[in-house]
Amino acid sequence: MPACKMSRSSQVTALVSGDRKKAEEQAAKYGVPAKSIYDYKSYDEIGNNPDIDAVYIALPNSMHAEYTIRAANAGKHVFCEKPMATTPKDSQAMVNACRAAGKKLMIAYRCHYEPTNLRAVQLIRDGKLGKIQAIESAFGFSEKMGEWRLNRKLAGGGPLMDVGIYSLNACRYLTGEEPSKIEGYSSTIDKDGRFAEVEENVSWTMRFPSGIVASCNTTYGGQMEGYYRVHGSTVICTWNPRSATKGFA
Amino acid sequence: MPACKMSRSSQVTALVSGDRKKAEEQAAKYGVPAKSIYDYKSYDEIGNNPDIDAVYIALPNSMHAEYTIRAANAGKHVFCEKPMATTPKDSQAMVNACRAAGKKLMIAYRCHYEPTNLRAVQLIRDGKLGKIQAIESAFGFSEKMGEWRLNRKLAGGGPLMDVGIYSLNACRYLTGEEPSKIEGYSSTIDKDGRFAEVEENVSWTMRFPSGIVASCNTTYGGQMEGYYRVHGSTVICTWNPRSATKGFA
């Protein structure tokens, strides 16, 4: 929302919240009129509000499908946080609802549009690194007790689908290929109650059709700034947070 | 040998080579008398040379066992390059021969003695990184056509046992554990004749008994400076060649 305020092409025109007081505070901050504050019951009434072109959905993962479908049914475009949903069935239902309503559906995964990553992809496609042989990547963080990401029903999974996906997708856009083989291990080390429903760590290795191999880690239990390291036959390309301010995650 | 020349506790007192001319050039450089130049046939005569305390074996991997055993039988200690041999059977025979001769046998794997690595191990054991969750590591290089490392009979294997072992061993000494599970993929991308006998790339993932996970890559076909990255619950510890002058490889 702060970024939206800086944008010349979009603005916050309505709010949906289960907490009226919080919604009013935010409304004051973003200049949203009281009539454009909704809760989860009145949400479908957005269809009557011409100030709303699109809905941005930042709810826990398992709620993406319902609120996308209700927005589409109300005649609004949808910009939904990643991951799209917690099942392929829900994802397909979201596509179907938006298609039936003639509305656009976009998932808020941006890394493959970031200038740094686009530059890395271009360097690779232009052969500046020689032939790509192998990639390492990792991304994770230490999640706090009680967060919805640790609730399997709300999150749909653990760190792999939340942040490990940045590493997996980096391997996909850097190679331009889909992995043909994948193996991995998950583990939980901290017995502090956080990881009763989702795993703490995932480590995996992949092989792509061209022969490029990749190894990745993700965690909800440690410090793991995102990075990738691409090994070409002649040059290494590394993106990490100490050497770049944009890109990846 | 240049390092040996700088040492105050050891010196080159004899040479073994199949190339007499090369041996004589090196002998002049290191002050080795002509009587202390051997070839692979006269090698066993080192037993009669009291100037020789120990033999350093830097032959292709598959020859380690024979020349270690012959040195032991000649009554000399042995310092043998890694990997120890190409089969467990050969390795055991080396141990047996040195033990029977009452001579020491050491394998030239040094990383677990390097100050930087010892410091990393100490930081981890002291809990300075919190609980270790995950490690990434990689090490490899682009091997030249015709090198003995690409000959399976001489080398015994590809990049994993030659340089990937640095990553695998880093995970072992950093965690202080032996991996309980391991999965990986190998691949060959370059069809330029180099990889007819050994694979070009290996990527693997491991799970240790404590739950620590690790993912690693190695290559004979690309630029891959050695590094490791250890993710603790509170701190990341990275060793890479841009930030350290010693350690790892």
Coordinates of C-alpha atoms in Angstrom, one line a residue:
Chain A
M1 CA 0.0 0.0 0.0
P2 CA 2.8 2.5 0.7
A3 CA 4.1 1.7 -2.8
C4 CA 0.6 2.2 -4.3
K5 CA 0.6 5.7 -2.8
M6 CA 3.8 6.5 -4.7
S7 CA 2.4 5.2 -8.0
R8 CA 1.1 7.5 -10.7
S9 CA -1.1 4.8 -12.2
S10 CA -2.9 3.3 -9.2
Q11 CA -4.4 4.3 -5.9
V12 CA -6.0 2.7 -2.9
T13 CA -9.7 3.4 -3.3
A14 CA -11.3 0.9 -0.9
L15 CA -10.3 -1.4 2.0
V16 CA -11.5 -4.8 3.2
S17 CA -10.8 -5.7 6.8
G18 CA -12.3 -7.7 9.6
D19 CA -11.2 -5.0 12.0
R20 CA -13.2 -1.8 11.5
K21 CA -10.9 0.4 13.7
K22 CA -7.8 -0.7 11.8
A23 CA -9.6 -0.2 8.5
E24 CA -10.6 3.4 9.5
E25 CA -7.0 4.2 10.5
Q26 CA -5.8 3.0 7.1
A27 CA -8.6 4.7 5.3
A28 CA -7.5 8.0 6.9
K29 CA -4.0 7.4 5.7
Y30 CA -4.9 6.6 2.2
G31 CA -7.9 9.0 1.7
V32 CA -10.4 6.2 1.4
P33 CA -14.0 7.3 2.1
A34 CA -16.0 5.5 4.8
K35 CA -18.5 4.1 2.2
S36 CA -15.6 2.2 0.6
I37 CA -14.6 0.3 3.7
Y38 CA -15.8 -3.4 3.6
D39 CA -15.6 -6.4 5.9
Y40 CA -15.5 -10.0 4.8
K41 CA -19.3 -10.2 4.8
S42 CA -20.0 -7.0 2.8
Y43 CA -17.1 -7.8 0.5
D44 CA -19.3 -8.8 -2.4
E45 CA -20.8 -5.3 -2.5
I46 CA -17.6 -4.1 -4.1
G47 CA -19.4 -4.8 -7.3
N48 CA -21.5 -1.7 -6.8
N49 CA -18.4 0.5 -6.3
P50 CA -17.1 2.0 -9.6
D51 CA -14.0 3.4 -7.8
I52 CA -12.7 -0.1 -7.6
D53 CA -11.0 -1.5 -10.7
A54 CA -9.1 -4.4 -9.2
V55 CA -8.7 -6.2 -5.9
Y56 CA -5.3 -6.9 -4.3
I57 CA -5.5 -10.1 -2.2
A58 CA -2.9 -10.5 0.5
L59 CA -4.8 -13.0 2.7
P60 CA -3.4 -16.3 4.0
N61 CA -2.9 -18.7 1.1
S62 CA -5.9 -20.9 1.7
M63 CA -8.2 -17.9 1.4
H64 CA -6.9 -16.8 -2.0
A65 CA -9.4 -18.9 -4.0
E66 CA -12.6 -17.7 -2.3
Y67 CA -11.7 -14.0 -2.3
T68 CA -10.5 -14.1 -5.9
I69 CA -13.7 -15.8 -7.1
R70 CA -15.9 -13.4 -5.1
A71 CA -14.0 -10.5 -6.6
A72 CA -14.4 -11.9 -10.1
N73 CA -18.0 -12.5 -9.6
A74 CA -18.3 -8.9 -8.4
G75 CA -16.8 -7.8 -11.8
K76 CA -13.3 -6.8 -10.6
H77 CA -9.8 -7.7 -11.8
V78 CA -7.7 -9.6 -9.3
F79 CA -4.1 -9.2 -8.3
C80 CA -3.5 -12.1 -5.8
E81 CA -0.4 -12.8 -3.7
K82 CA 1.7 -15.9 -4.3
P83 CA 1.4 -18.8 -3.9
M84 CA -1.8 -18.7 -6.1
A85 CA -3.7 -21.2 -3.9
T86 CA -3.1 -24.3 -1.8
T87 CA -4.3 -26.8 -4.4
P88 CA -4.3 -27.0 -8.2
K89 CA -8.1 -27.4 -8.0
D90 CA -8.5 -24.0 -6.2
S91 CA -6.1 -22.4 -8.7
Q92 CA -8.1 -23.7 -11.6
A93 CA -11.3 -22.4 -10.0
M94 CA -9.7 -19.0 -9.8
V95 CA -8.8 -19.0 -13.5
N96 CA -12.2 -20.2 -14.4
A97 CA -14.0 -17.6 -12.4
C98 CA -11.9 -14.7 -13.8
R99 CA -12.2 -16.0 -17.3
A100 CA -16.0 -16.4 -17.0
A101 CA -16.3 -12.8 -15.7
G102 CA -14.0 -11.5 -18.4
K103 CA -11.6 -10.2 -15.7
K104 CA -7.8 -10.3 -15.5
L105 CA -6.1 -12.5 -12.8
M106 CA -2.5 -11.8 -12.0
I107 CA -0.3 -13.5 -9.3
A108 CA 2.0 -11.2 -7.4
Y109 CA 5.2 -13.0 -8.3
R110 CA 7.6 -10.4 -9.6
C111 CA 11.1 -11.7 -9.6
H112 CA 11.2 -12.7 -13.3
Y113 CA 10.4 -9.0 -14.1
E114 CA 13.1 -7.5 -11.9
P115 CA 15.9 -5.6 -13.8
T116 CA 18.7 -7.5 -12.1
N117 CA 17.2 -10.9 -12.8
L118 CA 16.3 -9.9 -16.4
R119 CA 19.9 -8.9 -16.9
A120 CA 21.2 -12.2 -15.5
V121 CA 18.8 -14.1 -17.9
Q122 CA 20.0 -12.0 -20.8
L123 CA 23.7 -12.6 -20.0
I124 CA 23.0 -16.3 -19.9
R125 CA 20.9 -16.3 -23.1
D126 CA 23.7 -14.3 -24.8
G127 CA 26.2 -17.0 -23.9
K128 CA 28.3 -14.5 -21.8
L129 CA 28.8 -17.2 -19.1
G130 CA 29.5 -20.0 -21.5
K131 CA 27.3 -23.0 -21.2
I132 CA 25.5 -23.1 -17.8
Q133 CA 26.4 -26.2 -15.8
A134 CA 25.1 -25.7 -12.3
I135 CA 23.2 -23.4 -10.0
E136 CA 23.0 -23.0 -6.3
S137 CA 20.2 -21.0 -4.6
A138 CA 18.7 -20.5 -1.2
F139 CA 16.1 -18.3 0.5
G140 CA 14.5 -18.5 3.9
F141 CA 14.0 -16.7 7.2
S142 CA 13.2 -17.4 10.8
E143 CA 9.5 -17.4 11.3
K144 CA 7.9 -16.2 14.6
M145 CA 5.7 -18.4 16.8
G146 CA 2.0 -18.0 16.0
E147 CA 2.3 -16.7 12.4
W148 CA -0.3 -18.0 9.9
R149 CA 2.6 -19.4 7.8
L150 CA 3.1 -22.1 10.4
N151 CA -0.6 -23.1 10.2
R152 CA -0.9 -25.8 7.6
K153 CA -4.5 -25.2 6.9
L154 CA -4.0 -21.5 6.2
A155 CA -0.6 -21.7 4.5
G156 CA -1.0 -25.0 2.6
G157 CA 2.7 -25.9 3.2
G158 CA 6.0 -24.9 4.7
P159 CA 8.9 -22.8 3.5
L160 CA 9.3 -24.4 0.1
M161 CA 6.1 -23.0 -1.3
D162 CA 6.5 -19.7 0.5
V163 CA 10.1 -18.7 0.0
G164 CA 11.9 -21.7 -1.4
I165 CA 9.8 -21.0 -4.5
Y166 CA 12.1 -18.0 -5.1
S167 CA 15.0 -20.3 -5.5
L168 CA 13.1 -22.9 -7.5
N169 CA 11.8 -20.2 -9.9
A170 CA 15.2 -18.6 -10.2
C171 CA 16.5 -21.9 -11.5
R172 CA 13.5 -21.9 -13.9
Y173 CA 13.9 -18.4 -15.4
L174 CA 17.7 -18.5 -15.4
T175 CA 17.8 -21.8 -17.4
G176 CA 14.6 -21.2 -19.3
E177 CA 13.8 -24.9 -18.6
E178 CA 11.5 -26.9 -16.4
P179 CA 13.2 -29.4 -14.1
S180 CA 12.8 -33.0 -15.2
K181 CA 13.9 -34.5 -12.0
I182 CA 13.8 -33.4 -8.4
E183 CA 14.7 -35.0 -5.0
G184 CA 14.9 -33.5 -1.6
Y185 CA 14.7 -33.8 2.1
S186 CA 12.7 -31.9 4.8
S187 CA 13.6 -31.7 8.4
T188 CA 12.6 -30.0 11.7
I189 CA 15.3 -29.2 14.2
D190 CA 13.6 -26.8 16.6
K191 CA 11.2 -28.4 18.9
D192 CA 9.9 -25.1 20.3
G193 CA 6.3 -25.5 19.1
R194 CA 6.6 -23.6 15.9
F195 CA 6.9 -26.6 13.6
A196 CA 4.0 -28.8 14.7
E197 CA 2.3 -28.4 11.3
V198 CA 4.9 -27.5 8.7
E199 CA 8.5 -28.5 8.3
E200 CA 11.4 -26.2 9.2
N201 CA 13.9 -26.9 6.4
V202 CA 13.8 -28.2 2.9
S203 CA 16.9 -29.1 0.7
W204 CA 16.6 -30.3 -2.8
T205 CA 18.4 -31.0 -6.0
M206 CA 17.1 -30.8 -9.6
R207 CA 18.2 -31.9 -13.0
F208 CA 17.0 -30.0 -16.1
P209 CA 16.5 -31.5 -19.6
S210 CA 19.7 -29.8 -20.9
G211 CA 21.7 -31.4 -18.1
I212 CA 22.0 -28.3 -15.9
V213 CA 21.8 -29.3 -12.3
A214 CA 20.7 -27.2 -9.3
S215 CA 20.8 -27.5 -5.6
C216 CA 18.7 -25.4 -3.2
N217 CA 17.8 -24.8 0.4
T218 CA 15.0 -23.1 2.2
T219 CA 14.1 -22.6 5.9
Y220 CA 11.6 -21.1 8.3
G221 CA 14.2 -21.6 11.1
G222 CA 17.3 -19.7 10.1
Q223 CA 19.0 -16.7 8.6
M224 CA 19.0 -17.2 4.8
E225 CA 19.2 -14.1 2.7
G226 CA 18.2 -15.0 -0.9
Y227 CA 20.9 -15.6 -3.5
Y228 CA 21.7 -17.5 -6.6
R229 CA 25.0 -18.5 -8.1
V230 CA 25.1 -19.7 -11.7
H231 CA 28.2 -21.6 -12.9
G232 CA 28.9 -21.2 -16.6
S233 CA 31.7 -22.9 -18.4
T234 CA 33.6 -19.6 -18.5
V235 CA 32.0 -17.2 -15.9
I236 CA 30.2 -17.3 -12.6
C237 CA 27.2 -15.1 -12.2
T238 CA 26.2 -14.4 -8.6
W239 CA 23.3 -12.5 -7.2
N240 CA 23.2 -11.9 -3.5
P241 CA 21.9 -9.2 -1.2
R242 CA 25.3 -7.8 -0.4
S243 CA 26.0 -7.0 -4.1
A244 CA 22.6 -6.0 -5.4
T245 CA 19.7 -3.9 -4.1
K246 CA 17.1 -5.3 -6.4
G247 CA 16.1 -8.6 -7.7
F248 CA 15.3 -12.1 -6.6
A249 CA 13.5 -11.5 -3.4
Chain B
M1 CA 57.7 -29.1 -3.7
P2 CA 58.1 -25.3 -3.7
A3 CA 56.4 -25.3 -0.2
C4 CA 58.7 -28.0 0.9
K5 CA 61.7 -25.9 0.0
M6 CA 60.3 -23.1 2.3
S7 CA 59.8 -25.5 5.2
R8 CA 62.3 -25.7 8.1
S9 CA 61.2 -29.3 9.0
S10 CA 61.3 -31.1 5.6
Q11 CA 63.2 -31.1 2.4
V12 CA 63.1 -32.9 -1.0
T13 CA 65.9 -35.5 -0.8
A14 CA 64.9 -37.8 -3.7
L15 CA 62.8 -37.8 -6.8
V16 CA 60.8 -40.5 -8.7
S17 CA 59.9 -39.9 -12.3
G18 CA 59.4 -41.8 -15.5
D19 CA 61.2 -38.9 -17.3
R20 CA 64.9 -38.7 -16.5
K21 CA 65.4 -35.3 -18.1
K22 CA 62.6 -33.8 -16.1
A23 CA 63.8 -35.5 -13.0
E24 CA 67.3 -34.0 -13.5
E25 CA 66.0 -30.5 -13.9
Q26 CA 64.0 -30.8 -10.7
A27 CA 67.0 -32.4 -8.9
A28 CA 69.1 -29.4 -9.8
K29 CA 66.4 -27.1 -8.5
Y30 CA 66.0 -28.9 -5.2
G31 CA 69.6 -30.0 -4.7
V32 CA 68.9 -33.7 -5.0
P33 CA 72.0 -35.8 -5.8
A34 CA 71.9 -38.0 -9.0
K35 CA 72.0 -41.2 -6.9
S36 CA 68.7 -40.2 -5.3
I37 CA 66.8 -40.1 -8.6
Y38 CA 64.5 -43.1 -9.2
D39 CA 62.2 -44.3 -11.9
Y40 CA 59.1 -46.5 -11.4
K41 CA 61.2 -49.7 -11.8
S42 CA 64.0 -48.7 -9.4
Y43 CA 61.5 -47.2 -7.0
D44 CA 61.8 -50.1 -4.5
E45 CA 65.5 -49.2 -4.0
I46 CA 64.5 -46.2 -1.9
G47 CA 64.7 -48.7 1.0
N48 CA 68.4 -48.4 0.7
N49 CA 68.5 -44.6 0.9
P50 CA 68.7 -43.3 4.5
D51 CA 68.1 -39.7 3.2
I52 CA 64.4 -40.6 2.6
D53 CA 62.1 -40.6 5.6
A54 CA 58.8 -40.4 3.8
V55 CA 57.4 -40.6 0.3
Y56 CA 54.9 -38.1 -1.0
I57 CA 52.6 -39.7 -3.6
A58 CA 50.9 -37.4 -6.2
L59 CA 50.3 -40.0 -8.9
P60 CA 46.8 -40.5 -10.5
N61 CA 44.4 -42.0 -8.0
S62 CA 44.4 -45.5 -9.3
M63 CA 48.2 -45.8 -8.7
H64 CA 48.1 -44.6 -5.0
A65 CA 47.7 -48.1 -3.6
E66 CA 50.6 -49.7 -5.5
Y67 CA 53.1 -46.9 -4.7
T68 CA 52.0 -46.6 -1.1
I69 CA 52.4 -50.3 -0.5
R70 CA 55.8 -50.4 -2.2
A71 CA 57.0 -47.4 -0.1
A72 CA 55.8 -49.1 3.1
N73 CA 57.5 -52.3 2.1
A74 CA 60.7 -50.3 1.5
G75 CA 60.4 -49.0 5.1
K76 CA 59.2 -45.5 4.4
H77 CA 56.4 -43.4 5.8
V78 CA 53.8 -42.3 3.2
F79 CA 52.0 -39.0 2.6
C80 CA 49.5 -39.8 -0.2
E81 CA 47.3 -37.4 -2.2
K82 CA 43.6 -37.5 -1.9
P83 CA 41.4 -39.4 -2.7
M84 CA 43.2 -42.2 -0.9
A85 CA 42.5 -44.8 -3.6
T86 CA 39.8 -45.8 -6.1
T87 CA 38.3 -48.7 -4.1
P88 CA 37.8 -49.4 -0.4
K89 CA 39.8 -52.6 -1.0
D90 CA 42.9 -50.7 -2.2
S91 CA 42.5 -48.3 0.8
Q92 CA 42.5 -51.2 3.2
A93 CA 45.5 -52.7 1.6
M94 CA 47.4 -49.4 2.0
V95 CA 46.5 -49.3 5.7
N96 CA 47.5 -52.9 6.1
A97 CA 50.8 -52.5 4.4
C98 CA 51.8 -49.4 6.4
R99 CA 50.6 -51.0 9.7
A100 CA 52.6 -54.2 8.9
A101 CA 55.7 -52.1 8.2
G102 CA 55.2 -50.0 11.3
K103 CA 55.1 -46.9 9.1
K104 CA 52.8 -43.9 9.2
L105 CA 50.2 -43.3 6.4
M106 CA 48.7 -39.9 5.9
I107 CA 46.3 -38.7 3.3
A108 CA 46.8 -35.2 2.0
Y109 CA 43.4 -33.8 2.9
R110 CA 44.1 -30.6 4.8
C111 CA 40.9 -28.5 4.9
H112 CA 39.8 -29.7 8.3
Y113 CA 43.1 -28.3 9.7
E114 CA 42.9 -24.9 8.0
P115 CA 42.6 -21.9 10.4
T116 CA 39.6 -20.4 8.6
N117 CA 37.7 -23.7 8.7
L118 CA 38.7 -24.5 12.3
R119 CA 37.4 -21.0 13.2
A120 CA 34.1 -21.7 11.5
V121 CA 33.8 -25.1 13.3
Q122 CA 34.5 -23.4 16.6
L123 CA 31.9 -20.6 16.0
I124 CA 29.4 -23.3 15.2
R125 CA 30.3 -25.5 18.3
D126 CA 30.1 -22.4 20.5
G127 CA 26.6 -21.7 19.3
K128 CA 27.5 -18.3 17.8
L129 CA 25.3 -19.0 14.8
G130 CA 22.4 -20.4 16.8
K131 CA 21.3 -23.8 15.7
I132 CA 22.6 -24.8 12.3
Q133 CA 19.7 -25.5 9.9
A134 CA 21.2 -25.7 6.4
I135 CA 24.4 -25.5 4.4
E136 CA 25.1 -24.9 0.7
S137 CA 28.5 -25.6 -0.8
A138 CA 30.1 -26.0 -4.2
F139 CA 33.5 -26.6 -5.7
G140 CA 34.6 -27.4 -9.2
F141 CA 36.6 -26.2 -12.2
S142 CA 36.8 -26.7 -15.9
E143 CA 39.1 -29.6 -16.7
K144 CA 41.2 -29.7 -19.9
M145 CA 40.9 -32.3 -22.6
G146 CA 43.3 -35.2 -22.1
E147 CA 43.9 -34.8 -18.4
W148 CA 44.1 -38.0 -16.4
R149 CA 41.2 -36.9 -14.2
L150 CA 38.9 -37.5 -17.2
N151 CA 40.2 -41.1 -17.5
R152 CA 38.0 -43.3 -15.4
K153 CA 40.6 -46.0 -14.9
L154 CA 43.2 -43.6 -13.6
A155 CA 40.9 -41.3 -11.7
G156 CA 38.4 -43.8 -10.4
G157 CA 35.5 -41.3 -10.8
G158 CA 34.5 -37.8 -11.7
P159 CA 34.4 -34.4 -10.0
L160 CA 32.6 -35.6 -6.9
M161 CA 35.5 -37.6 -5.6
D162 CA 38.1 -35.1 -6.8
V163 CA 36.7 -31.7 -5.8
G164 CA 33.0 -32.2 -4.8
I165 CA 34.6 -34.0 -1.8
Y166 CA 35.6 -30.6 -0.5
S167 CA 32.0 -29.6 -0.2
L168 CA 30.9 -32.9 1.2
N169 CA 33.7 -32.9 3.8
A170 CA 32.9 -29.2 4.6
C171 CA 29.4 -30.3 5.5
R172 CA 30.9 -33.1 7.7
Y173 CA 33.3 -31.1 9.7
L174 CA 31.0 -28.1 10.0
T175 CA 28.2 -30.2 11.4
G176 CA 30.4 -32.8 13.1
E177 CA 28.0 -35.4 11.8
E178 CA 27.9 -38.0 9.1
P179 CA 25.1 -37.7 6.5
S180 CA 22.3 -40.2 7.0
K181 CA 20.6 -39.6 3.7
I182 CA 22.0 -38.5 0.3
E183 CA 20.4 -38.2 -3.2
G184 CA 21.8 -36.6 -6.3
Y185 CA 22.0 -36.2 -10.0
S186 CA 24.9 -36.3 -12.4
S187 CA 24.9 -34.9 -15.9
T188 CA 27.1 -34.2 -18.9
I189 CA 26.3 -31.2 -21.1
D190 CA 29.5 -30.7 -23.1
K191 CA 29.8 -33.2 -25.9
D192 CA 33.4 -32.2 -26.8
G193 CA 35.0 -35.5 -26.0
R194 CA 36.1 -34.6 -22.5
F195 CA 33.4 -36.5 -20.7
A196 CA 33.4 -39.9 -22.4
E197 CA 34.4 -41.7 -19.2
V198 CA 33.4 -39.5 -16.2
E199 CA 30.4 -37.2 -15.7
E200 CA 30.7 -33.4 -16.0
N201 CA 28.4 -32.3 -13.1
V202 CA 27.0 -33.7 -9.9
S203 CA 24.4 -32.0 -7.7
W204 CA 23.3 -33.6 -4.4
T205 CA 21.3 -33.0 -1.2
M206 CA 22.0 -34.5 2.2
R207 CA 20.2 -34.9 5.5
F208 CA 22.2 -35.2 8.7
P209 CA 20.9 -37.0 11.9
S210 CA 20.3 -33.8 13.7
G211 CA 18.0 -32.6 10.9
I212 CA 20.6 -30.3 9.3
V213 CA 20.2 -30.3 5.5
A214 CA 22.8 -29.5 2.9
S215 CA 22.8 -29.0 -0.9
C216 CA 26.0 -29.1 -3.0
N217 CA 27.3 -28.9 -6.6
T218 CA 30.5 -29.9 -8.3
T219 CA 31.7 -29.7 -11.8
Y220 CA 34.5 -30.5 -14.2
G221 CA 32.9 -28.2 -16.8
G222 CA 32.5 -24.8 -15.3
Q223 CA 33.8 -22.0 -13.1
M224 CA 33.0 -22.9 -9.5
E225 CA 35.2 -21.4 -6.9
G226 CA 34.8 -23.3 -3.6
Y227 CA 32.6 -21.8 -0.9
Y228 CA 30.2 -22.8 1.8
R229 CA 27.4 -21.0 3.4
V230 CA 26.1 -22.1 6.8
H231 CA 22.6 -21.0 7.9
G232 CA 22.2 -20.8 11.7
S233 CA 19.0 -19.8 13.4
T234 CA 20.6 -16.4 14.2
V235 CA 23.6 -15.9 12.0
I236 CA 24.9 -16.9 8.5
C237 CA 28.6 -17.9 8.2
T238 CA 30.0 -17.8 4.7
W239 CA 33.4 -18.8 3.5
N240 CA 34.2 -17.9 -0.1
P241 CA 37.3 -17.0 -2.0
R242 CA 36.5 -13.3 -2.2
S243 CA 36.5 -12.9 1.5
A244 CA 39.2 -15.3 2.6
T245 CA 42.6 -16.2 1.5
K246 CA 42.9 -19.5 3.3
G247 CA 40.6 -22.4 4.0
F248 CA 38.3 -24.9 2.2
A249 CA 40.3 -25.5 -1.0

